[in-house]
mmCIF file of C-alpha atoms and ligand atoms in Angstrom:
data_model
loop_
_atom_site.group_PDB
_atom_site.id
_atom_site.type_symbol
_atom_site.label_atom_id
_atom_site.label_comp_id
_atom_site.label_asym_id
_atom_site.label_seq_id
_atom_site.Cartn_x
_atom_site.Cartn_y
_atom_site.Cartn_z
ATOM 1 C CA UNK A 1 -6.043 -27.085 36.040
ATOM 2 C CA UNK A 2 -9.985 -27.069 37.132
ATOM 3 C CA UNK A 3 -8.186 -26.769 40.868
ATOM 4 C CA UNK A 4 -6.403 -24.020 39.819
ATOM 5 C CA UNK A 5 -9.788 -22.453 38.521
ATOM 6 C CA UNK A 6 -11.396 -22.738 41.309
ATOM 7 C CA UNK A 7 -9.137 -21.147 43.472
ATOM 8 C CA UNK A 8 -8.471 -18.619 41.405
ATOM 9 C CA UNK A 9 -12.275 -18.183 41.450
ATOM 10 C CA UNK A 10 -12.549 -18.389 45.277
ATOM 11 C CA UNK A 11 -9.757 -15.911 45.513
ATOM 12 C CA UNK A 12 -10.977 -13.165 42.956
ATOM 13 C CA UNK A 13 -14.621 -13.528 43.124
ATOM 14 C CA UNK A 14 -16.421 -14.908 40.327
ATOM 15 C CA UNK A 15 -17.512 -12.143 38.292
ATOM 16 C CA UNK A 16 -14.159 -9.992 39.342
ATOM 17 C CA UNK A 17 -11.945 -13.187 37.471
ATOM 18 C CA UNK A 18 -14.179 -13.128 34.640
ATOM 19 C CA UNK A 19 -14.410 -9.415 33.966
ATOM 20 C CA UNK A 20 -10.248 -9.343 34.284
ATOM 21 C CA UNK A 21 -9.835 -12.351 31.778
ATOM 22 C CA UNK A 22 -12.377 -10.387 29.265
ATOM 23 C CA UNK A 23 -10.008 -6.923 29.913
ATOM 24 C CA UNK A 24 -7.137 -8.672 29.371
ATOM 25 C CA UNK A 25 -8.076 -10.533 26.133
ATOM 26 C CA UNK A 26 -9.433 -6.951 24.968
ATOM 27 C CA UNK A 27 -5.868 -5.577 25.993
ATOM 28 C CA UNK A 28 -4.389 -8.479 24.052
ATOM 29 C CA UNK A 29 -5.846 -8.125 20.772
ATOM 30 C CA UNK A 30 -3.456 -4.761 20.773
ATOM 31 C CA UNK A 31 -0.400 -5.830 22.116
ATOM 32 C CA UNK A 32 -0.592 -8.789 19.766
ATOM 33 C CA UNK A 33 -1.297 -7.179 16.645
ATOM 34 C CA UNK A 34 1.887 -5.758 17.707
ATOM 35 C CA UNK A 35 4.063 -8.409 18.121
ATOM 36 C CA UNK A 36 2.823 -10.450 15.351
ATOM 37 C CA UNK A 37 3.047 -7.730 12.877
ATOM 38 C CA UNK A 38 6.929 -7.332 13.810
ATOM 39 C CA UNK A 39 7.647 -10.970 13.612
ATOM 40 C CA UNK A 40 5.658 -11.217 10.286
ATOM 41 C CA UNK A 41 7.214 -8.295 8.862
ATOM 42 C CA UNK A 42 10.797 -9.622 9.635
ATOM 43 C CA UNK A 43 9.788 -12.912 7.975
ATOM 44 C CA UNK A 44 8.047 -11.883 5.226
ATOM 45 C CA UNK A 45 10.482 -8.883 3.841
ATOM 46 C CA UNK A 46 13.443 -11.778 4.329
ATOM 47 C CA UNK A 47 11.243 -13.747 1.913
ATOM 48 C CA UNK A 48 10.794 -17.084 4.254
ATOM 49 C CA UNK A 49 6.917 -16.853 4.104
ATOM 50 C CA UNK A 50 7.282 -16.944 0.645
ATOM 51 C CA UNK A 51 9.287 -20.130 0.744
ATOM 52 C CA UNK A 52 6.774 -21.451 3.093
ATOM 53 C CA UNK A 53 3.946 -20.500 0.317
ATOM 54 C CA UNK A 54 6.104 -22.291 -2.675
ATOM 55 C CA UNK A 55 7.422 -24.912 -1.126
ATOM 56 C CA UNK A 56 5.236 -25.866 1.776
ATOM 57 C CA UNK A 57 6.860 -27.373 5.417
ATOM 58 C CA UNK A 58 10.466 -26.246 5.980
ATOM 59 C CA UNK A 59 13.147 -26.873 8.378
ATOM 60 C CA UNK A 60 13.481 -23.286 9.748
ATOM 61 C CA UNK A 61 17.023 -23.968 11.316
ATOM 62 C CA UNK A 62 18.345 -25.198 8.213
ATOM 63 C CA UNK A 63 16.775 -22.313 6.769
ATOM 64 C CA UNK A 64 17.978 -20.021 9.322
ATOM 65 C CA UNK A 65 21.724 -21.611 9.475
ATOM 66 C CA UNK A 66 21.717 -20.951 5.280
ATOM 67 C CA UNK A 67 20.669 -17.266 5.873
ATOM 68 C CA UNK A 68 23.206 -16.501 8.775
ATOM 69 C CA UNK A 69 20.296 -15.713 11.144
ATOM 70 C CA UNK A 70 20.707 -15.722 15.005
ATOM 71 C CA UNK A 71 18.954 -18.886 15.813
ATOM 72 C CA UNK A 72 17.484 -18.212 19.477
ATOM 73 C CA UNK A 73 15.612 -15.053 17.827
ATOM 74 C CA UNK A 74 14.587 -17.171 14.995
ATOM 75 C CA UNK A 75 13.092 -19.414 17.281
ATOM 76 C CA UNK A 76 11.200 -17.581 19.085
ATOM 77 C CA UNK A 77 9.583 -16.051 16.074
ATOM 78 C CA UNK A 78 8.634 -19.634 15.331
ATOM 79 C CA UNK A 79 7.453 -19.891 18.339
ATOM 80 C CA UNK A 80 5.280 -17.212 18.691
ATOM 81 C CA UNK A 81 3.853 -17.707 15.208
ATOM 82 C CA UNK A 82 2.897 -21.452 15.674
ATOM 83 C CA UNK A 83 1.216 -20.160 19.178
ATOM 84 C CA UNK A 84 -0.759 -17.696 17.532
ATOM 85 C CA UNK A 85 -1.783 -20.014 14.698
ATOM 86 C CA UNK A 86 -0.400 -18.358 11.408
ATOM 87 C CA UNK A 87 2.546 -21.044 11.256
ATOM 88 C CA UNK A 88 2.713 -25.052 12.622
ATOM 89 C CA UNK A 89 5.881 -26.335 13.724
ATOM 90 C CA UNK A 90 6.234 -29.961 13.557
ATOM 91 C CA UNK A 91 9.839 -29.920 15.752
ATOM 92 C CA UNK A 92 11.798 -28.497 12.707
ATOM 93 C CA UNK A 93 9.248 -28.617 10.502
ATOM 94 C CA UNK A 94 7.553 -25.263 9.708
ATOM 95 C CA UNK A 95 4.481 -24.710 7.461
ATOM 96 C CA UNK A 96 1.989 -21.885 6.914
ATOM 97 C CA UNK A 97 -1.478 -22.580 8.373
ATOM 98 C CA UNK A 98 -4.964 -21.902 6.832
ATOM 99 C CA UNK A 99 -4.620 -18.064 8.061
ATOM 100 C CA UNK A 100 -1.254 -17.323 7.630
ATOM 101 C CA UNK A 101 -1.538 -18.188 3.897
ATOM 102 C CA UNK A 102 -4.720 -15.453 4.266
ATOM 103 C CA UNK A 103 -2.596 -13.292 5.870
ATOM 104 C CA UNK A 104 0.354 -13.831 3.165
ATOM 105 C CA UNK A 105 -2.388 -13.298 0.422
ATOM 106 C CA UNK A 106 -4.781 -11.099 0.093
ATOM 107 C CA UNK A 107 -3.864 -8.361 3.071
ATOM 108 C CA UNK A 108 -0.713 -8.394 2.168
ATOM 109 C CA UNK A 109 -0.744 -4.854 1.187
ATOM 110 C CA UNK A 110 -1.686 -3.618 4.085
ATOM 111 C CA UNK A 111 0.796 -5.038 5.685
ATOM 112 C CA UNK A 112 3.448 -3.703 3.102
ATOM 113 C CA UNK A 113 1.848 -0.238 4.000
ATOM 114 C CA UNK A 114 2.232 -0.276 7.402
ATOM 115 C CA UNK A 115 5.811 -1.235 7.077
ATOM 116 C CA UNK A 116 6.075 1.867 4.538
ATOM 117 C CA UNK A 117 4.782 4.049 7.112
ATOM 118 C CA UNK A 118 6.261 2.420 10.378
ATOM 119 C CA UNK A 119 9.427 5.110 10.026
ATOM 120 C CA UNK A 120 6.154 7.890 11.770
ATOM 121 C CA UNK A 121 4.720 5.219 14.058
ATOM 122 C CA UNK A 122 8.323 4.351 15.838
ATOM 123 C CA UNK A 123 9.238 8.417 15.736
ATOM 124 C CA UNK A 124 5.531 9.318 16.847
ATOM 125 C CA UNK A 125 6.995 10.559 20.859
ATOM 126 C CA UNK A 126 9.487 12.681 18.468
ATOM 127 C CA UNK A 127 6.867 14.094 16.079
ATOM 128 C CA UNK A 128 4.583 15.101 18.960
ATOM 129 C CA UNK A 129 7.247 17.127 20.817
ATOM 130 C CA UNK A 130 8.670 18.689 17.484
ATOM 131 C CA UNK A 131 11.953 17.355 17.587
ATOM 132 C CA UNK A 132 11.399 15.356 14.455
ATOM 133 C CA UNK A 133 9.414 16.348 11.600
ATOM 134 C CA UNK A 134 8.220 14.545 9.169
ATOM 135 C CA UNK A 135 10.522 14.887 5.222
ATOM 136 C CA UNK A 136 13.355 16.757 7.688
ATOM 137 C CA UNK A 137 14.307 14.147 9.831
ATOM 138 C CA UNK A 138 12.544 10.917 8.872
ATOM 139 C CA UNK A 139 10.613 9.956 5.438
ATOM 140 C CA UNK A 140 8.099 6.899 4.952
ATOM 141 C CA UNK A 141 9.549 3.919 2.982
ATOM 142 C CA UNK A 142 8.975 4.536 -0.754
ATOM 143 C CA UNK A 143 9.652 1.086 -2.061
ATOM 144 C CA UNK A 144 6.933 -0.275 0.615
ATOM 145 C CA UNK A 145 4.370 2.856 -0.664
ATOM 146 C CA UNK A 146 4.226 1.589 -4.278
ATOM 147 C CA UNK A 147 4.715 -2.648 -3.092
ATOM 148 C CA UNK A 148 1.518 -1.875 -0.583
ATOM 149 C CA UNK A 149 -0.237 0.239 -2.564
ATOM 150 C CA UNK A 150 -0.112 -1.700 -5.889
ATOM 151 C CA UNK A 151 -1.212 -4.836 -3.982
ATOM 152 C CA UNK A 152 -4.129 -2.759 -2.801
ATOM 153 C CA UNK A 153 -5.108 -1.577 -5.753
ATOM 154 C CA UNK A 154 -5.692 -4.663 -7.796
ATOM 155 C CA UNK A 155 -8.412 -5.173 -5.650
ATOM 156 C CA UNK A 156 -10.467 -2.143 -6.967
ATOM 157 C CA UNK A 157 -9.000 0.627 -8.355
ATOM 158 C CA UNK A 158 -6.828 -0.683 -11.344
ATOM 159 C CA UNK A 159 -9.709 -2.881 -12.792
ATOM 160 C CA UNK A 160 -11.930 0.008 -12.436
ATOM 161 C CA UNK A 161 -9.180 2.297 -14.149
ATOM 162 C CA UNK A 162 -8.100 -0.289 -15.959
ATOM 163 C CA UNK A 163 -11.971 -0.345 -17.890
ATOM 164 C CA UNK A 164 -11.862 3.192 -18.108
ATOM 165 C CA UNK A 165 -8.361 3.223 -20.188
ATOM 166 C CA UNK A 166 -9.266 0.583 -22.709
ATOM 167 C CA UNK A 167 -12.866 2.146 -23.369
ATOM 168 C CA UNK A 168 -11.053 5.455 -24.502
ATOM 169 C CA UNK A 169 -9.377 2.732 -26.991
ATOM 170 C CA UNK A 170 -6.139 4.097 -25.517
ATOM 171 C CA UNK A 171 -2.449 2.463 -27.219
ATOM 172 C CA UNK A 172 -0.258 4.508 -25.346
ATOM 173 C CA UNK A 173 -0.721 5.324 -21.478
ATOM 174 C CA UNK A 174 2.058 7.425 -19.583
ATOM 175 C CA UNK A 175 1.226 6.578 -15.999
ATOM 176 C CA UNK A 176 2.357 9.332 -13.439
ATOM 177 C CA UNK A 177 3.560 8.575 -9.910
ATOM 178 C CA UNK A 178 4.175 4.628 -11.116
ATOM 179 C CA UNK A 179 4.952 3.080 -7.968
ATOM 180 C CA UNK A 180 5.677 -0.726 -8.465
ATOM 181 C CA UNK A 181 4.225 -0.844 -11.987
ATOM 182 C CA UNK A 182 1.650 -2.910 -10.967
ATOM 183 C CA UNK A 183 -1.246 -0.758 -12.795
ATOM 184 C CA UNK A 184 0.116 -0.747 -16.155
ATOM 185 C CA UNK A 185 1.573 -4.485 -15.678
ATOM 186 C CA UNK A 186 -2.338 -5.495 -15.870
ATOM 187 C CA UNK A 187 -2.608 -3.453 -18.649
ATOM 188 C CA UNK A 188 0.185 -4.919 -20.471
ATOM 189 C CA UNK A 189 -1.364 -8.038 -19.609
ATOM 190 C CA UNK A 190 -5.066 -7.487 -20.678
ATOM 191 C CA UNK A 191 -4.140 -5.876 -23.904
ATOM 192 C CA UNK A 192 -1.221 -7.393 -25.952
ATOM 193 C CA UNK A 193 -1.233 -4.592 -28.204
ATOM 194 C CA UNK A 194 -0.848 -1.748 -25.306
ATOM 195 C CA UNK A 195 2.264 0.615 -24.999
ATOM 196 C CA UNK A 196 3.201 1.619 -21.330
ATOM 197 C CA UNK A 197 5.412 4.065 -19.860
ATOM 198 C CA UNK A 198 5.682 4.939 -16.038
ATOM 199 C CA UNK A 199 7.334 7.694 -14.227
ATOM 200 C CA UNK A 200 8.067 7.850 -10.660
ATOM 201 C CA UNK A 201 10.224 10.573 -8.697
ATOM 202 C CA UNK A 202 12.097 8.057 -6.575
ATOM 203 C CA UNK A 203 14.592 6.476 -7.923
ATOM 204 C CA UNK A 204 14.865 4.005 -5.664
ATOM 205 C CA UNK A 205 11.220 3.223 -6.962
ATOM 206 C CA UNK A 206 12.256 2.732 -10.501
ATOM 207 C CA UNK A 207 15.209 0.856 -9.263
ATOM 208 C CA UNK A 208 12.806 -1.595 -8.068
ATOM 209 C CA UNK A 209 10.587 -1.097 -11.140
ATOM 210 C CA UNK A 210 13.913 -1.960 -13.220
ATOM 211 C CA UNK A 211 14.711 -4.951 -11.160
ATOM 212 C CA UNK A 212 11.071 -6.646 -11.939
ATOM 213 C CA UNK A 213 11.235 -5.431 -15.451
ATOM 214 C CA UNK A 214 14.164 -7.805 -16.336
ATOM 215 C CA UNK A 215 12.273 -10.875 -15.440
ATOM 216 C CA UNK A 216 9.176 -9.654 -17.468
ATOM 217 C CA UNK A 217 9.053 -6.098 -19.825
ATOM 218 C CA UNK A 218 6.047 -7.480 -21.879
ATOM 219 C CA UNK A 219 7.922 -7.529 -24.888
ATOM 220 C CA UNK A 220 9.376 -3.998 -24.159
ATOM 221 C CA UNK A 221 5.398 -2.934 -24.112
ATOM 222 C CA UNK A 222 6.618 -1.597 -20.384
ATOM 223 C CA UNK A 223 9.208 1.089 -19.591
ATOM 224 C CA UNK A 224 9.932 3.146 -16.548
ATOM 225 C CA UNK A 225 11.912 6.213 -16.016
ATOM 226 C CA UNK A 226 12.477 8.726 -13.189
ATOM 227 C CA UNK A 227 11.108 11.778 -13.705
ATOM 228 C CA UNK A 228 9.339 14.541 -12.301
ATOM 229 C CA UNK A 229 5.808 15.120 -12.824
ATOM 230 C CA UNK A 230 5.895 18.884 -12.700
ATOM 231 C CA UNK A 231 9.086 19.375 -14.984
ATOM 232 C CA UNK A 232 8.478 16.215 -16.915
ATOM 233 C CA UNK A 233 11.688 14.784 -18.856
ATOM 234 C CA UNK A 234 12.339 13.869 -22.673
ATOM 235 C CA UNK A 235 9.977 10.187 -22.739
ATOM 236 C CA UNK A 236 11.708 7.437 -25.116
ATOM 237 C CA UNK A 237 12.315 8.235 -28.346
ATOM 238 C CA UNK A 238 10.699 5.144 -29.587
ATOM 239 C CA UNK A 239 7.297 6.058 -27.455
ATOM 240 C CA UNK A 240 4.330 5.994 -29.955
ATOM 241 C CA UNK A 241 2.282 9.520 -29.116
ATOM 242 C CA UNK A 242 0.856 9.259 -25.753
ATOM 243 C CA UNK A 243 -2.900 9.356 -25.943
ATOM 244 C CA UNK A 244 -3.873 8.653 -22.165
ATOM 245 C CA UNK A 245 -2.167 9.401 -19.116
ATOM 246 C CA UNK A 246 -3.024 8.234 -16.119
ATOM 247 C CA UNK A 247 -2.288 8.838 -12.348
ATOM 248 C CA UNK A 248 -3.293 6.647 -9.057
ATOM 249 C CA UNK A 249 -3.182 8.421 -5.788
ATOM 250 C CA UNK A 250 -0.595 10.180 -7.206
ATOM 251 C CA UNK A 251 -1.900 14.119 -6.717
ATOM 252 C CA UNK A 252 -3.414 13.977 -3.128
ATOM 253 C CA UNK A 253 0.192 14.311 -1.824
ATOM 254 C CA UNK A 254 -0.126 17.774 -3.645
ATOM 255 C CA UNK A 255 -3.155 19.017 -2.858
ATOM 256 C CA UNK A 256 -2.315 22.124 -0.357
ATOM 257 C CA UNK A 257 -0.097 23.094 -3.801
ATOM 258 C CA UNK A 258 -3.252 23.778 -5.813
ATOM 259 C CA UNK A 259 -1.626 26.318 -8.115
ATOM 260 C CA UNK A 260 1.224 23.397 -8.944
ATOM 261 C CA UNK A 261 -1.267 20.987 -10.067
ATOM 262 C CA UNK A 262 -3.450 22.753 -12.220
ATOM 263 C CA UNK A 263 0.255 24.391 -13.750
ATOM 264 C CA UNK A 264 0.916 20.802 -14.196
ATOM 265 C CA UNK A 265 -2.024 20.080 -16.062
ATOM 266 C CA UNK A 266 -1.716 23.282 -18.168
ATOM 267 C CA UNK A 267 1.644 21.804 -19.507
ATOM 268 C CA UNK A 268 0.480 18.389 -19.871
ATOM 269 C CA UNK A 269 -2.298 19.478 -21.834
ATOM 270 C CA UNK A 270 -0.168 21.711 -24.098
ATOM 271 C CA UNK A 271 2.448 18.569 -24.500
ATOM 272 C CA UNK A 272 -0.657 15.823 -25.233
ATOM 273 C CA UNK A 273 -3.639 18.148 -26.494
ATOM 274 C CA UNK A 274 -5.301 15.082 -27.786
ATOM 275 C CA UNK A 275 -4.779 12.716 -24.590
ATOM 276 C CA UNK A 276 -7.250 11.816 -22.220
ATOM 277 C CA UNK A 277 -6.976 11.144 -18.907
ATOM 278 C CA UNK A 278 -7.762 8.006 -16.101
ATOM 279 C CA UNK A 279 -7.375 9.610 -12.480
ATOM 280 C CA UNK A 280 -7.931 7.560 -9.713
ATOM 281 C CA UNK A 281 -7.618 9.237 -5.649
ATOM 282 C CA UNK A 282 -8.637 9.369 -2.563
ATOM 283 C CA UNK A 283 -11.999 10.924 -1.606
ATOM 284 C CA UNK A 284 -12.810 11.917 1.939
ATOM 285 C CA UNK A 285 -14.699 10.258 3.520
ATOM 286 C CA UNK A 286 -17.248 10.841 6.243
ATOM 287 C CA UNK A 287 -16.059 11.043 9.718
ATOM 288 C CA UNK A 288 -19.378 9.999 10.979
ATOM 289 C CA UNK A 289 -19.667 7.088 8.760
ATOM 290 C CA UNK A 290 -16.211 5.757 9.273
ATOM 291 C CA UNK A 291 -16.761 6.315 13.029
ATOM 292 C CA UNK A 292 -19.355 3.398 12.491
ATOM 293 C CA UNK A 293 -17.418 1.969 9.906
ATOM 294 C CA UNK A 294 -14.412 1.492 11.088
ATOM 295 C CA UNK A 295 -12.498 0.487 7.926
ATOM 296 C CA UNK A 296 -8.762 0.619 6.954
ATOM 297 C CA UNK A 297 -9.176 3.968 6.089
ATOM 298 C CA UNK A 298 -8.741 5.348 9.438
ATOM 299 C CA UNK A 299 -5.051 4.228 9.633
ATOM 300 C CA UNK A 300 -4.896 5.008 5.940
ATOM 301 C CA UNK A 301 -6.051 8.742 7.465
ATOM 302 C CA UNK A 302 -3.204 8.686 10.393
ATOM 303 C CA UNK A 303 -0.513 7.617 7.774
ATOM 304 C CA UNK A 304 -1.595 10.378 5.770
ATOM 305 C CA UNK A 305 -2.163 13.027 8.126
ATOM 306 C CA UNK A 306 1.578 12.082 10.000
ATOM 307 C CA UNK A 307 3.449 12.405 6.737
ATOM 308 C CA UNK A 308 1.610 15.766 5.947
ATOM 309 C CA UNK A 309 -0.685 14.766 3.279
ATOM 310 C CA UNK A 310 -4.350 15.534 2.498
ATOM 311 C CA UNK A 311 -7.426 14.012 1.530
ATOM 312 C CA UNK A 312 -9.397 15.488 -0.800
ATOM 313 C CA UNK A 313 -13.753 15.364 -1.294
ATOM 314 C CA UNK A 314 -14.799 14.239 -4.747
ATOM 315 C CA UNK A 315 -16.089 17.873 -5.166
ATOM 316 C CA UNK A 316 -12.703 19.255 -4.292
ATOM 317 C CA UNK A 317 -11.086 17.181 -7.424
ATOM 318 C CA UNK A 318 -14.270 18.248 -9.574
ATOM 319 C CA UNK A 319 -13.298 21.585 -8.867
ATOM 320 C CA UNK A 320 -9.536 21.479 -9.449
ATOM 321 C CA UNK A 321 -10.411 19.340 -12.681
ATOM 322 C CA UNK A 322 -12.794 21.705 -13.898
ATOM 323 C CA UNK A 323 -10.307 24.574 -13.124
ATOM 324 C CA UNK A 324 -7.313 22.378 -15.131
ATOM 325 C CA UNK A 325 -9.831 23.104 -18.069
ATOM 326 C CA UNK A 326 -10.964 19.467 -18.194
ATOM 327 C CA UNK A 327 -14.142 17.520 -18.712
ATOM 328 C CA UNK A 328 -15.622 14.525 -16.771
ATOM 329 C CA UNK A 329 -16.707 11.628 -19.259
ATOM 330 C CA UNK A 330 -17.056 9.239 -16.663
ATOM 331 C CA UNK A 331 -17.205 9.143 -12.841
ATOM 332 C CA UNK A 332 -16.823 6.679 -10.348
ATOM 333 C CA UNK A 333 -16.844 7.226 -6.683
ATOM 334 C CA UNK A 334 -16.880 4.060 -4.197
ATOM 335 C CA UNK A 335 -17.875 6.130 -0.828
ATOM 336 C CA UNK A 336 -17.419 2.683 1.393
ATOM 337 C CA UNK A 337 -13.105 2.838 0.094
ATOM 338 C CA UNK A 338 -13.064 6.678 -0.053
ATOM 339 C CA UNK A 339 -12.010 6.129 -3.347
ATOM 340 C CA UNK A 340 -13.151 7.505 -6.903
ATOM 341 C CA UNK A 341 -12.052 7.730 -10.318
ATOM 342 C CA UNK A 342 -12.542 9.846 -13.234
ATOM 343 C CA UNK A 343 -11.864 9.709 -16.883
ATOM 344 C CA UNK A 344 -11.104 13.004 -18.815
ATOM 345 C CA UNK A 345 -10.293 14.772 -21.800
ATOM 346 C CA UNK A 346 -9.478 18.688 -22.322
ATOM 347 C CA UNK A 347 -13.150 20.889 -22.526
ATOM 348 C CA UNK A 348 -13.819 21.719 -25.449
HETATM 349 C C1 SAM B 401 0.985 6.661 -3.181
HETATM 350 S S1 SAM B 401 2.172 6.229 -4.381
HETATM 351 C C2 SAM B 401 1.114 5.562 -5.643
HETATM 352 C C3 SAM B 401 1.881 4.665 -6.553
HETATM 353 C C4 SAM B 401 1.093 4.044 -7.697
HETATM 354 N N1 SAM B 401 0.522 5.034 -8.581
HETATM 355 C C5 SAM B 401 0.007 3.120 -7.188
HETATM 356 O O1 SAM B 401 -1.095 3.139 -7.743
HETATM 357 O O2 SAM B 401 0.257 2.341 -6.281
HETATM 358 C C6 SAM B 401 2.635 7.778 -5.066
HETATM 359 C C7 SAM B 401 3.812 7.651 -6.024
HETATM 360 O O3 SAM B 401 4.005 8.905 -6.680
HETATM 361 C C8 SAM B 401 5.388 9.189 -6.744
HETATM 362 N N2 SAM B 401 5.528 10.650 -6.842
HETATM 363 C C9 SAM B 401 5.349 11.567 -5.875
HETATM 364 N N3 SAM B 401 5.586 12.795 -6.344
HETATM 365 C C10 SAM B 401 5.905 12.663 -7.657
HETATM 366 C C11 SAM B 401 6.269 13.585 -8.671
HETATM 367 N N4 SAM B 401 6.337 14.895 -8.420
HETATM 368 N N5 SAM B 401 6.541 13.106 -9.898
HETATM 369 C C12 SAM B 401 6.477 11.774 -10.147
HETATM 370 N N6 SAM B 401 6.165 10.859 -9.214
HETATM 371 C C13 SAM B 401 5.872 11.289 -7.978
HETATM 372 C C14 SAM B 401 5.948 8.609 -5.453
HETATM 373 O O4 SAM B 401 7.348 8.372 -5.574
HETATM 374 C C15 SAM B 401 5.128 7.330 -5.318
HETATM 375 O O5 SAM B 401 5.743 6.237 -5.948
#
């Protein structure tokens, strides 16, 4: 190998075979995100990373062979995965390592997002030349919105909203835009005495919300129903009065309809006079400082700006707020996630 160097080195020129090795690596990083994020993607949505977690080294052939999977790709996955260090293969023996249980843990959710948005990264040539458009001819993957996003948001914004709902002493919360439940789950779990009731307009969503509710309803504390904010349905018969509702980055997909939000609020405040309400969304934030920052948010940004959504600046949602005829009792806003939250009840 050190002969190999060398000539390499004799051939090239020192500080040319350097500076091409550093390129390459830089080039690398890229092409291996890539790669790696297909491969975990595959794995993880099939639920053999899971396994891995639970049950610790696995033959993945057997595994494979029980699961009617083409073997040679399987094994190259494998492969790849133990050469890149998230998974050790022991001949058939498979086991996460150190960071693929990271990577199967905590940014999970951003991987779940990505995969709910990978429908505008794979049609991006098509949605440059205007041959696909975004809603018409392709849509993101809703399931994946409300998987990533609720994974996301335990990390900050439910236990922040989460405070805000129980110190309005609220018993009944009608959540709006539900996603995977995963907001008023922790609810459900923090107070045993809490009623909760989701909508979501996909019901492919509250499929999925149905599915998990089987295995665990918190004592039929937690109910789910499709439903459309803006023309919202009958709620359960047995539902106690709501007396908080509650939304998580639910409006921002509405914002260039103003005039339909604050219509929606008109109605919800003549259905629930009495209710207040937790919002949590998405505030802009500043290009400078996430040019030097270079957090999640700028893919969050490209997600949203490919599927035609907006971002909104805290002073933007003051505004439509205070135009919705509602007060601020408490404020929140967490510039370094462009993300803030506000409790609030009609104005008097
Ligand atoms: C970005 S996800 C957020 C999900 C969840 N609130 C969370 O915290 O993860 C937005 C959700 O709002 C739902 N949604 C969008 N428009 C809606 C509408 N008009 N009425 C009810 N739900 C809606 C979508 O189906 C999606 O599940």
């Amino acid at each position: 190998m050190i002969g190999q160097i060398w000539r390499l080195i004799r051939l090239l020129g020192l500080s040319r075979a350097v500076r091409m090795k550093r390129h390459h690596q830089q080039g690398l990083s890229y092409v291996r995100g890539y790669a790696a994020t297909c491969c975990w993607w595959t794995l993880l949505q099939r639920g053999f990373l899971d396994r891995l977690a639970a049950e610790g080294p696995v033959s993945w052939r057997d595994h494979g062979r029980r699961q009617g999977w083409d073997e040679q790709v399987l094994a190259g996955m494998v492969e790849y995965l133990d050469g890149i260090g998230l998974l050790a293969r022991r001949d058939e023996q498979v086991e996460l390592t150190d960071p693929g249980r990271v990577l199967l843990a905590e940014p999970r959710g951003l991987i779940e997002l990505l995969w709910a948005y990978e429908p505008c990264l794979a049609n991006l040539p098509d949605m440059l030349t205007g041959r696909k458009q975004y809603g018409r001819d392709l849509q993101r993957r809703i399931t994946y919105v409300g998987l990533g996003s609720g994974r996301l948001c335990e990390q900050l914004p439910y236990p922040v909203m989460r405070r805000m709902v129980l110190g309005q002493k609220a018993r009944t919360v009608l959540d709006l835009g539900c996603g995977d439940l995963a907001f008023l789950a922790g609810l459900c779990r923090v107070d045993p005495e809490i009623r909760c009731h989701g909508i979501d307009f996909s019901p492919e969503m509250v499929q999925f919300d149905r599915d998990q509710l089987a295995k665990n309803d918190y004592q039929g504390r937690l109910t789910v129903q499709v439903g459309d904010m803006f023309d919202l349905p009958d709620l359960p018969a047995d539902l106690p009065p709501v007396d908080c509702i509650t939304a998580c980055d639910t409006f921002h997909e509405y914002l260039q309809e103003t005039p339909r939000l604050l219509e929606m609020f008109r109605s919800l405040r003549a259905r629930f006079p009495t209710a207040v309400y937790v919002i949590g969304e998405f505030c802009l934030q500043d290009p400078a400082w996430l040019k030097k920052h270079p957090t999640a948010s700028l893919e969050h940004h490209l997600f949203h700006q490919l599927s035609n959504q907006q971002i909104g600046s805290a002073d933007q949602w003051r505004g439509i707020f205070r135009q919705a005829g509602l007060e601020i009792i408490a404020e929140q806003i967490y510039d370094l996630v462009g993300h803030g939250y506000f409790a609030l009840r009609a104005a008097p």
